[in-house]
Amino acid sequence: MELCYSDSAFTTITSPSSPFPLPPTPPTVASPCAACKILRRRCVEKCVLAPYFPPNDPLKFTTAHRVFGASNIIKFLQELPEAQRADAVSSMVYEANARLRDPVYGSAGAISQLQNQVNELQQQLAMAQAEIVNMQSQQANLMALICMEKWQNIIPHQHDHSYDNDCQTNMSFLDDNLGSLWEHISI
């Protein structure tokens, strides 16, 4: 059995090998890619744009088309190996979106803004780390003063060894904690 397609309808032809006619199958019509839809042209089987601009995402092509133009996109893609085309389209769409947001600087403006933000945050981090070190130093000085004052208040002939051990314990605790805090800061 053979199927023939005419402009008006399907015609079923029964072949000698098959006595029963099969129902006609509708032709498979692939929808055109978003680029061909927007450009209002027929999408051919080997359309360069079809793999990168699917019919369900017309905004992707519209954005790139506004900035680069369809002929430039096609030329650019034809010059690249197929393995690099998807990344190129992604980059073009990203740059086109950036150009539409910032016509003068495009993605360079966004990168510059982000670098400035990183610099500001690094300065804030450095200031916070310096403040932590300053507070730790003040705490160590305060502990040392407290230990010295208590030590001086003890009468020399009534020297209490338990107090001496308490000061050493407090100072070693302080040194251990300051060391671990300093490790977290320096990372």
Coordinates of N, CA and C in Angstrom, one line a residue:
M1 N 0.8 -1.2 0.0 CA 0.0 0.0 0.0 C 0.9 1.2 0.0
E2 N 0.5 2.2 -0.7 CA 1.2 3.4 -0.8 C 0.3 4.6 -0.4
L3 N 0.8 5.6 0.2 CA 0.1 6.8 0.5 C 0.5 7.9 -0.4
C4 N -0.4 8.6 -1.0 CA -0.1 9.8 -1.8 C -0.7 11.0 -1.2
Y5 N 0.0 12.1 -1.2 CA -0.5 13.3 -0.6 C -0.8 14.3 -1.8
S6 N -2.0 14.7 -1.8 CA -2.3 15.8 -2.8 C -2.7 17.0 -2.0
D7 N -2.9 18.1 -2.7 CA -3.2 19.3 -2.0 C -4.6 19.2 -1.3
S8 N -5.5 18.5 -1.9 CA -6.8 18.4 -1.3 C -7.0 17.4 -0.2
A9 N -6.4 16.2 -0.4 CA -6.6 15.2 0.7 C -5.6 14.1 0.4
F10 N -5.7 13.1 1.4 CA -4.9 11.9 1.3 C -5.6 10.9 0.3
T11 N -4.8 10.2 -0.4 CA -5.4 9.2 -1.2 C -4.8 7.9 -0.8
T12 N -5.6 6.9 -0.6 CA -5.1 5.6 -0.2 C -5.0 4.7 -1.4
I13 N -3.9 4.1 -1.6 CA -3.7 3.1 -2.7 C -3.4 1.8 -2.1
T14 N -4.1 0.8 -2.5 CA -3.9 -0.5 -2.1 C -2.9 -1.2 -3.0
S15 N -1.9 -1.8 -2.4 CA -0.9 -2.5 -3.3 C -1.4 -4.0 -3.4
P16 N -0.9 -4.7 -4.4 CA -1.3 -6.1 -4.6 C -1.0 -7.0 -3.4
S17 N 0.1 -6.7 -2.7 CA 0.5 -7.5 -1.6 C -0.4 -7.4 -0.3
S18 N -1.1 -6.3 -0.2 CA -2.0 -6.0 1.0 C -3.4 -5.8 0.5
P19 N -4.3 -6.7 0.9 CA -5.7 -6.6 0.5 C -6.5 -5.5 1.2
F20 N -6.1 -5.2 2.5 CA -6.8 -4.2 3.3 C -6.1 -2.9 3.3
P21 N -6.8 -1.8 3.0 CA -6.2 -0.5 3.0 C -5.9 -0.1 4.5
L22 N -4.7 0.5 4.7 CA -4.4 1.1 6.0 C -4.9 2.5 6.1
P23 N -5.2 3.0 7.3 CA -5.7 4.4 7.3 C -4.5 5.3 7.0
P24 N -4.8 6.4 6.4 CA -3.7 7.3 6.1 C -3.1 8.0 7.3
T25 N -1.8 8.2 7.3 CA -1.1 8.8 8.4 C -0.9 10.3 8.1
P26 N -1.2 11.2 9.0 CA -1.0 12.6 8.7 C 0.5 12.9 8.5
P27 N 0.8 13.8 7.6 CA 2.2 14.2 7.4 C 2.8 14.8 8.7
T28 N 4.1 14.5 8.9 CA 4.7 15.2 10.1 C 5.2 16.5 9.7
V29 N 4.7 17.5 10.3 CA 5.1 18.9 10.0 C 5.8 19.4 11.2
A30 N 7.1 19.6 11.0 CA 7.9 20.2 12.1 C 7.6 21.7 12.2
S31 N 7.4 22.2 13.4 CA 7.2 23.6 13.4 C 8.5 24.4 13.2
P32 N 8.4 25.5 12.5 CA 9.6 26.2 12.2 C 10.3 26.8 13.5
C33 N 11.6 26.9 13.4 CA 12.3 27.5 14.6 C 11.8 28.9 14.9
A34 N 12.2 29.4 16.0 CA 11.7 30.8 16.4 C 12.3 31.8 15.5
A35 N 13.5 31.6 15.0 CA 14.2 32.6 14.1 C 13.4 32.7 12.8
C36 N 13.0 31.5 12.2 CA 12.3 31.5 11.0 C 10.9 32.1 11.1
K37 N 10.3 31.8 12.3 CA 8.9 32.4 12.5 C 9.0 33.9 12.6
I38 N 10.0 34.4 13.3 CA 10.1 35.8 13.4 C 10.5 36.5 12.1
L39 N 11.4 35.8 11.4 CA 11.8 36.4 10.1 C 10.8 36.1 9.0
R40 N 9.7 35.3 9.3 CA 8.7 35.0 8.4 C 9.2 34.3 7.1
R41 N 10.0 33.3 7.4 CA 10.5 32.6 6.2 C 10.4 31.1 6.5
R42 N 10.5 30.3 5.4 CA 10.4 28.9 5.5 C 11.6 28.3 6.2
C43 N 11.3 27.5 7.2 CA 12.4 26.8 8.0 C 12.8 25.6 7.2
V44 N 14.0 25.5 6.7 CA 14.5 24.4 5.9 C 15.0 23.3 6.9
E45 N 15.2 22.1 6.4 CA 15.6 21.0 7.2 C 16.9 21.3 7.9
K46 N 17.9 21.9 7.2 CA 19.2 22.1 7.7 C 19.4 23.6 8.1
C47 N 18.4 24.1 8.7 CA 18.4 25.5 9.2 C 19.5 25.7 10.2
V48 N 20.4 26.6 10.0 CA 21.5 26.9 10.9 C 21.0 27.3 12.3
L49 N 19.9 28.0 12.3 CA 19.4 28.6 13.5 C 18.5 27.7 14.4
A50 N 17.9 26.7 13.7 CA 16.9 25.8 14.4 C 17.4 25.2 15.7
P51 N 18.7 24.6 15.7 CA 19.1 23.9 16.9 C 19.2 24.9 18.1
Y52 N 19.4 26.2 17.9 CA 19.8 27.1 18.9 C 18.6 28.0 19.3
F53 N 17.6 28.1 18.4 CA 16.5 29.0 18.7 C 15.2 28.2 18.5
P54 N 14.8 27.4 19.6 CA 13.7 26.5 19.5 C 12.4 27.3 19.3
P55 N 11.3 26.7 18.7 CA 10.1 27.4 18.5 C 9.4 27.9 19.8
N56 N 9.7 27.2 20.9 CA 9.0 27.6 22.2 C 9.7 28.7 22.9
D57 N 10.8 29.3 22.3 CA 11.5 30.4 23.0 C 11.8 31.5 22.0
P58 N 10.8 32.2 21.5 CA 11.0 33.2 20.5 C 11.8 34.5 21.0
L59 N 11.7 34.7 22.3 CA 12.3 35.9 22.9 C 13.8 35.8 22.8
K60 N 14.4 34.6 22.8 CA 15.8 34.4 22.7 C 16.3 34.9 21.4
F61 N 15.6 34.6 20.3 CA 16.1 35.1 19.0 C 15.8 36.5 18.8
T62 N 14.6 37.0 19.3 CA 14.2 38.4 19.2 C 15.3 39.3 19.8
T63 N 15.7 38.9 21.0 CA 16.8 39.7 21.7 C 18.1 39.8 20.9
A64 N 18.5 38.6 20.5 CA 19.8 38.6 19.7 C 19.6 39.3 18.4
H65 N 18.5 39.1 17.7 CA 18.2 39.8 16.4 C 18.2 41.3 16.5
R66 N 17.7 41.8 17.6 CA 17.6 43.3 17.8 C 19.0 43.9 17.8
V67 N 19.9 43.2 18.5 CA 21.3 43.8 18.7 C 22.2 43.4 17.5
F68 N 22.2 42.1 17.1 CA 23.2 41.7 16.1 C 22.7 41.6 14.7
G69 N 21.4 41.4 14.5 CA 20.8 41.2 13.2 C 20.9 39.8 12.8
A70 N 19.9 39.3 12.0 CA 19.8 37.9 11.6 C 20.9 37.5 10.7
S71 N 21.3 38.3 9.8 CA 22.4 37.9 8.8 C 23.7 37.8 9.5
N72 N 24.0 38.7 10.5 CA 25.2 38.6 11.2 C 25.3 37.3 12.1
I73 N 24.1 37.0 12.7 CA 24.0 35.8 13.5 C 24.3 34.5 12.6
I74 N 23.6 34.5 11.5 CA 23.8 33.4 10.6 C 25.2 33.2 10.1
K75 N 25.8 34.4 9.7 CA 27.2 34.3 9.2 C 28.2 33.9 10.3
F76 N 28.0 34.4 11.5 CA 28.8 34.0 12.6 C 28.7 32.5 12.9
L77 N 27.5 32.0 13.0 CA 27.3 30.6 13.2 C 27.9 29.7 12.1
Q78 N 27.8 30.1 10.9 CA 28.3 29.3 9.8 C 29.9 29.3 9.8
E79 N 30.5 30.3 10.4 CA 31.9 30.3 10.5 C 32.5 29.5 11.6
L80 N 31.7 29.1 12.5 CA 32.1 28.4 13.7 C 31.9 26.9 13.5
P81 N 32.8 26.1 14.2 CA 32.5 24.6 14.2 C 31.2 24.3 15.0
E82 N 30.5 23.3 14.7 CA 29.2 23.0 15.3 C 29.4 22.8 16.8
A83 N 30.5 22.4 17.3 CA 30.7 22.2 18.7 C 30.7 23.5 19.5
Q84 N 31.0 24.6 18.9 CA 31.1 25.9 19.5 C 29.9 26.7 19.3
R85 N 29.0 26.3 18.5 CA 27.9 27.2 18.2 C 26.9 27.4 19.4
A86 N 26.6 26.4 20.2 CA 25.7 26.6 21.3 C 26.3 27.6 22.3
D87 N 27.6 27.5 22.6 CA 28.2 28.5 23.5 C 28.1 29.9 22.8
A88 N 28.4 30.0 21.5 CA 28.3 31.3 20.9 C 27.0 31.9 20.9
V89 N 25.9 31.1 20.7 CA 24.6 31.6 20.8 C 24.2 32.1 22.2
S90 N 24.7 31.3 23.2 CA 24.4 31.7 24.6 C 25.1 33.0 24.9
S91 N 26.3 33.2 24.4 CA 27.1 34.4 24.6 C 26.4 35.6 23.9
M92 N 25.9 35.4 22.7 CA 25.3 36.5 21.9 C 24.0 36.9 22.6
V93 N 23.2 35.9 23.1 CA 22.0 36.3 23.8 C 22.3 37.0 25.1
Y94 N 23.3 36.6 25.8 CA 23.7 37.3 27.1 C 24.1 38.7 26.8
E95 N 25.0 38.9 25.8 CA 25.4 40.2 25.4 C 24.3 41.1 24.9
A96 N 23.4 40.5 24.1 CA 22.2 41.2 23.6 C 21.4 41.7 24.8
N97 N 21.1 40.9 25.7 CA 20.3 41.3 26.9 C 21.0 42.4 27.7
A98 N 22.4 42.3 27.8 CA 23.1 43.3 28.5 C 23.1 44.6 27.7
R99 N 23.2 44.6 26.4 CA 23.1 45.8 25.5 C 21.8 46.4 25.6
L100 N 20.7 45.6 25.7 CA 19.4 46.2 25.8 C 19.2 46.9 27.1
R101 N 19.8 46.4 28.2 CA 19.7 47.0 29.5 C 20.6 48.2 29.6
D102 N 21.8 48.1 29.0 CA 22.8 49.2 29.1 C 23.4 49.4 27.7
P103 N 22.8 50.2 26.9 CA 23.2 50.3 25.5 C 24.7 50.8 25.3
V104 N 25.2 51.5 26.2 CA 26.6 52.1 26.1 C 27.6 51.0 26.4
Y105 N 27.5 50.4 27.6 CA 28.6 49.5 28.1 C 28.3 48.0 27.9
G106 N 27.0 47.7 27.8 CA 26.6 46.3 27.7 C 27.1 45.4 28.8
S107 N 27.6 44.2 28.5 CA 28.1 43.3 29.6 C 29.3 43.9 30.3
A108 N 30.1 44.7 29.6 CA 31.3 45.3 30.3 C 30.8 46.2 31.5
G109 N 29.7 46.9 31.3 CA 29.2 47.7 32.4 C 28.8 46.8 33.6
A110 N 28.1 45.7 33.3 CA 27.7 44.8 34.4 C 28.9 44.2 35.1
I111 N 30.0 43.9 34.3 CA 31.2 43.3 34.9 C 31.9 44.3 35.8
S112 N 31.9 45.6 35.3 CA 32.6 46.6 36.0 C 31.8 46.9 37.3
Q113 N 30.5 46.9 37.3 CA 29.7 47.1 38.5 C 29.9 46.0 39.5
L114 N 30.0 44.8 39.0 CA 30.2 43.6 39.9 C 31.6 43.7 40.5
Q115 N 32.6 44.1 39.7 CA 34.0 44.2 40.3 C 34.0 45.3 41.3
N116 N 33.3 46.4 41.1 CA 33.3 47.5 42.2 C 32.6 47.0 43.4
Q117 N 31.6 46.2 43.3 CA 30.9 45.6 44.4 C 31.8 44.6 45.2
V118 N 32.6 43.8 44.4 CA 33.5 42.9 45.1 C 34.6 43.7 45.8
N119 N 35.1 44.7 45.2 CA 36.1 45.6 45.9 C 35.6 46.2 47.2
E120 N 34.3 46.7 47.2 CA 33.7 47.3 48.4 C 33.6 46.2 49.5
L121 N 33.1 45.0 49.1 CA 32.9 43.9 50.0 C 34.2 43.5 50.6
Q122 N 35.3 43.4 49.8 CA 36.6 43.0 50.3 C 37.1 44.1 51.3
Q123 N 36.8 45.3 51.1 CA 37.2 46.4 52.0 C 36.5 46.2 53.3
Q124 N 35.2 46.0 53.2 CA 34.4 45.8 54.4 C 34.8 44.6 55.2
L125 N 35.2 43.5 54.5 CA 35.7 42.3 55.2 C 37.0 42.6 55.9
A126 N 37.9 43.3 55.2 CA 39.2 43.6 55.8 C 39.0 44.5 57.1
M127 N 38.0 45.4 57.0 CA 37.8 46.3 58.2 C 37.2 45.4 59.3
A128 N 36.3 44.5 59.0 CA 35.7 43.6 60.0 C 36.8 42.7 60.7
Q129 N 37.7 42.2 59.8 CA 38.8 41.4 60.4 C 39.7 42.2 61.3
A130 N 40.0 43.4 60.9 CA 40.9 44.3 61.7 C 40.2 44.6 63.0
E131 N 38.9 44.8 63.0 CA 38.1 45.1 64.2 C 38.1 43.8 65.1
I132 N 38.0 42.7 64.6 CA 38.1 41.4 65.4 C 39.4 41.3 66.0
V133 N 40.5 41.5 65.3 CA 41.8 41.4 65.9 C 42.0 42.5 67.0
N134 N 41.5 43.7 66.7 CA 41.6 44.7 67.7 C 40.8 44.3 69.0
M135 N 39.6 43.8 68.9 CA 38.9 43.3 70.0 C 39.6 42.2 70.8
Q136 N 40.1 41.3 70.0 CA 40.9 40.2 70.6 C 42.1 40.7 71.4
S137 N 42.7 41.7 70.8 CA 43.9 42.3 71.5 C 43.5 43.0 72.8
Q138 N 42.4 43.7 72.7 CA 41.8 44.4 73.9 C 41.4 43.4 75.0
Q139 N 40.8 42.3 74.6 CA 40.4 41.2 75.5 C 41.7 40.6 76.2
A140 N 42.7 40.4 75.4 CA 43.9 39.8 76.0 C 44.6 40.8 76.9
N141 N 44.6 42.1 76.6 CA 45.2 43.1 77.5 C 44.4 43.2 78.8
L142 N 43.0 43.1 78.6 CA 42.2 43.2 79.8 C 42.4 42.0 80.7
M143 N 42.5 40.8 80.1 CA 42.8 39.6 81.0 C 44.1 39.7 81.7
A144 N 45.1 40.2 80.9 CA 46.4 40.4 81.5 C 46.4 41.4 82.7
L145 N 45.7 42.5 82.5 CA 45.5 43.5 83.6 C 44.8 42.9 84.8
I146 N 43.8 42.2 84.6 CA 43.0 41.6 85.7 C 43.9 40.6 86.4
C147 N 44.6 39.8 85.7 CA 45.5 38.8 86.4 C 46.6 39.6 87.2
M148 N 47.2 40.6 86.6 CA 48.3 41.3 87.2 C 47.7 42.0 88.5
E149 N 46.5 42.6 88.4 CA 46.0 43.3 89.5 C 45.7 42.4 90.6
K150 N 45.1 41.2 90.3 CA 44.9 40.2 91.4 C 46.2 39.7 92.0
W151 N 47.1 39.6 91.1 CA 48.5 39.1 91.6 C 49.1 40.1 92.5
Q152 N 48.9 41.4 92.2 CA 49.5 42.5 93.1 C 48.8 42.6 94.4
N153 N 47.5 42.3 94.4 CA 46.7 42.4 95.6 C 47.0 41.3 96.6
I154 N 47.6 40.2 96.2 CA 47.9 39.1 97.1 C 49.2 39.6 97.9
I155 N 49.1 39.4 99.1 CA 50.3 39.7 100.0 C 51.4 38.7 99.6
P156 N 52.6 39.2 99.5 CA 53.7 38.4 99.0 C 53.9 37.1 99.9
H157 N 53.7 37.2 101.2 CA 54.0 36.0 102.1 C 52.8 35.1 102.0
Q158 N 51.6 35.5 101.5 CA 50.5 34.6 101.4 C 50.2 34.2 99.9
H159 N 51.3 34.0 99.2 CA 51.1 33.7 97.8 C 50.3 32.4 97.6
D160 N 49.2 32.6 96.9 CA 48.3 31.5 96.7 C 48.6 30.8 95.3
H161 N 49.1 29.6 95.4 CA 49.4 28.9 94.1 C 48.2 28.5 93.3
S162 N 47.0 28.4 94.0 CA 45.8 28.1 93.2 C 45.5 29.2 92.3
Y163 N 45.7 30.5 92.8 CA 45.4 31.7 92.0 C 46.3 31.7 90.8
D164 N 47.6 31.4 91.0 CA 48.6 31.4 89.9 C 48.2 30.4 88.9
N165 N 47.7 29.2 89.3 CA 47.2 28.3 88.3 C 46.0 28.8 87.6
D166 N 45.1 29.5 88.3 CA 43.9 30.0 87.6 C 44.3 31.0 86.5
C167 N 45.2 31.9 86.8 CA 45.7 32.9 85.8 C 46.3 32.2 84.6
Q168 N 47.1 31.2 84.9 CA 47.7 30.4 83.8 C 46.6 29.7 82.9
T169 N 45.7 29.1 83.6 CA 44.6 28.5 82.9 C 43.8 29.4 82.1
N170 N 43.5 30.6 82.6 CA 42.7 31.6 81.9 C 43.5 32.1 80.7
M171 N 44.8 32.3 80.9 CA 45.7 32.8 79.8 C 45.8 31.7 78.7
S172 N 46.0 30.5 79.1 CA 46.1 29.4 78.1 C 44.8 29.2 77.3
F173 N 43.7 29.4 78.1 CA 42.4 29.3 77.4 C 42.2 30.4 76.4
L174 N 42.7 31.6 76.8 CA 42.6 32.7 75.9 C 43.5 32.5 74.7
D175 N 44.7 32.0 74.9 CA 45.6 31.8 73.8 C 45.1 30.8 72.8
D176 N 44.5 29.7 73.4 CA 43.9 28.7 72.5 C 42.8 29.2 71.6
N177 N 41.9 30.0 72.3 CA 40.7 30.5 71.5 C 41.1 31.6 70.6
L178 N 42.1 32.4 70.9 CA 42.5 33.5 70.0 C 43.2 32.8 68.8
G179 N 44.0 31.8 69.1 CA 44.6 31.1 67.9 C 43.6 30.5 67.0
S180 N 42.6 29.9 67.5 CA 41.6 29.3 66.6 C 40.8 30.4 65.9
L181 N 40.5 31.5 66.6 CA 39.8 32.6 65.9 C 40.7 33.2 64.8
W182 N 41.9 33.4 65.1 CA 42.9 33.9 64.2 C 42.9 33.1 62.9
E183 N 42.9 31.7 63.1 CA 42.9 30.8 61.9 C 41.7 31.1 61.0
H184 N 40.5 31.3 61.7 CA 39.3 31.5 60.9 C 39.4 32.8 60.1
I185 N 40.0 33.8 60.7 CA 40.0 35.1 60.1 C 41.0 35.1 59.0
S186 N 42.1 34.4 59.1 CA 43.1 34.5 58.1 C 42.8 33.7 56.9
I187 N 41.8 32.8 57.0 CA 41.3 32.0 55.8 C 40.6 32.9 54.9

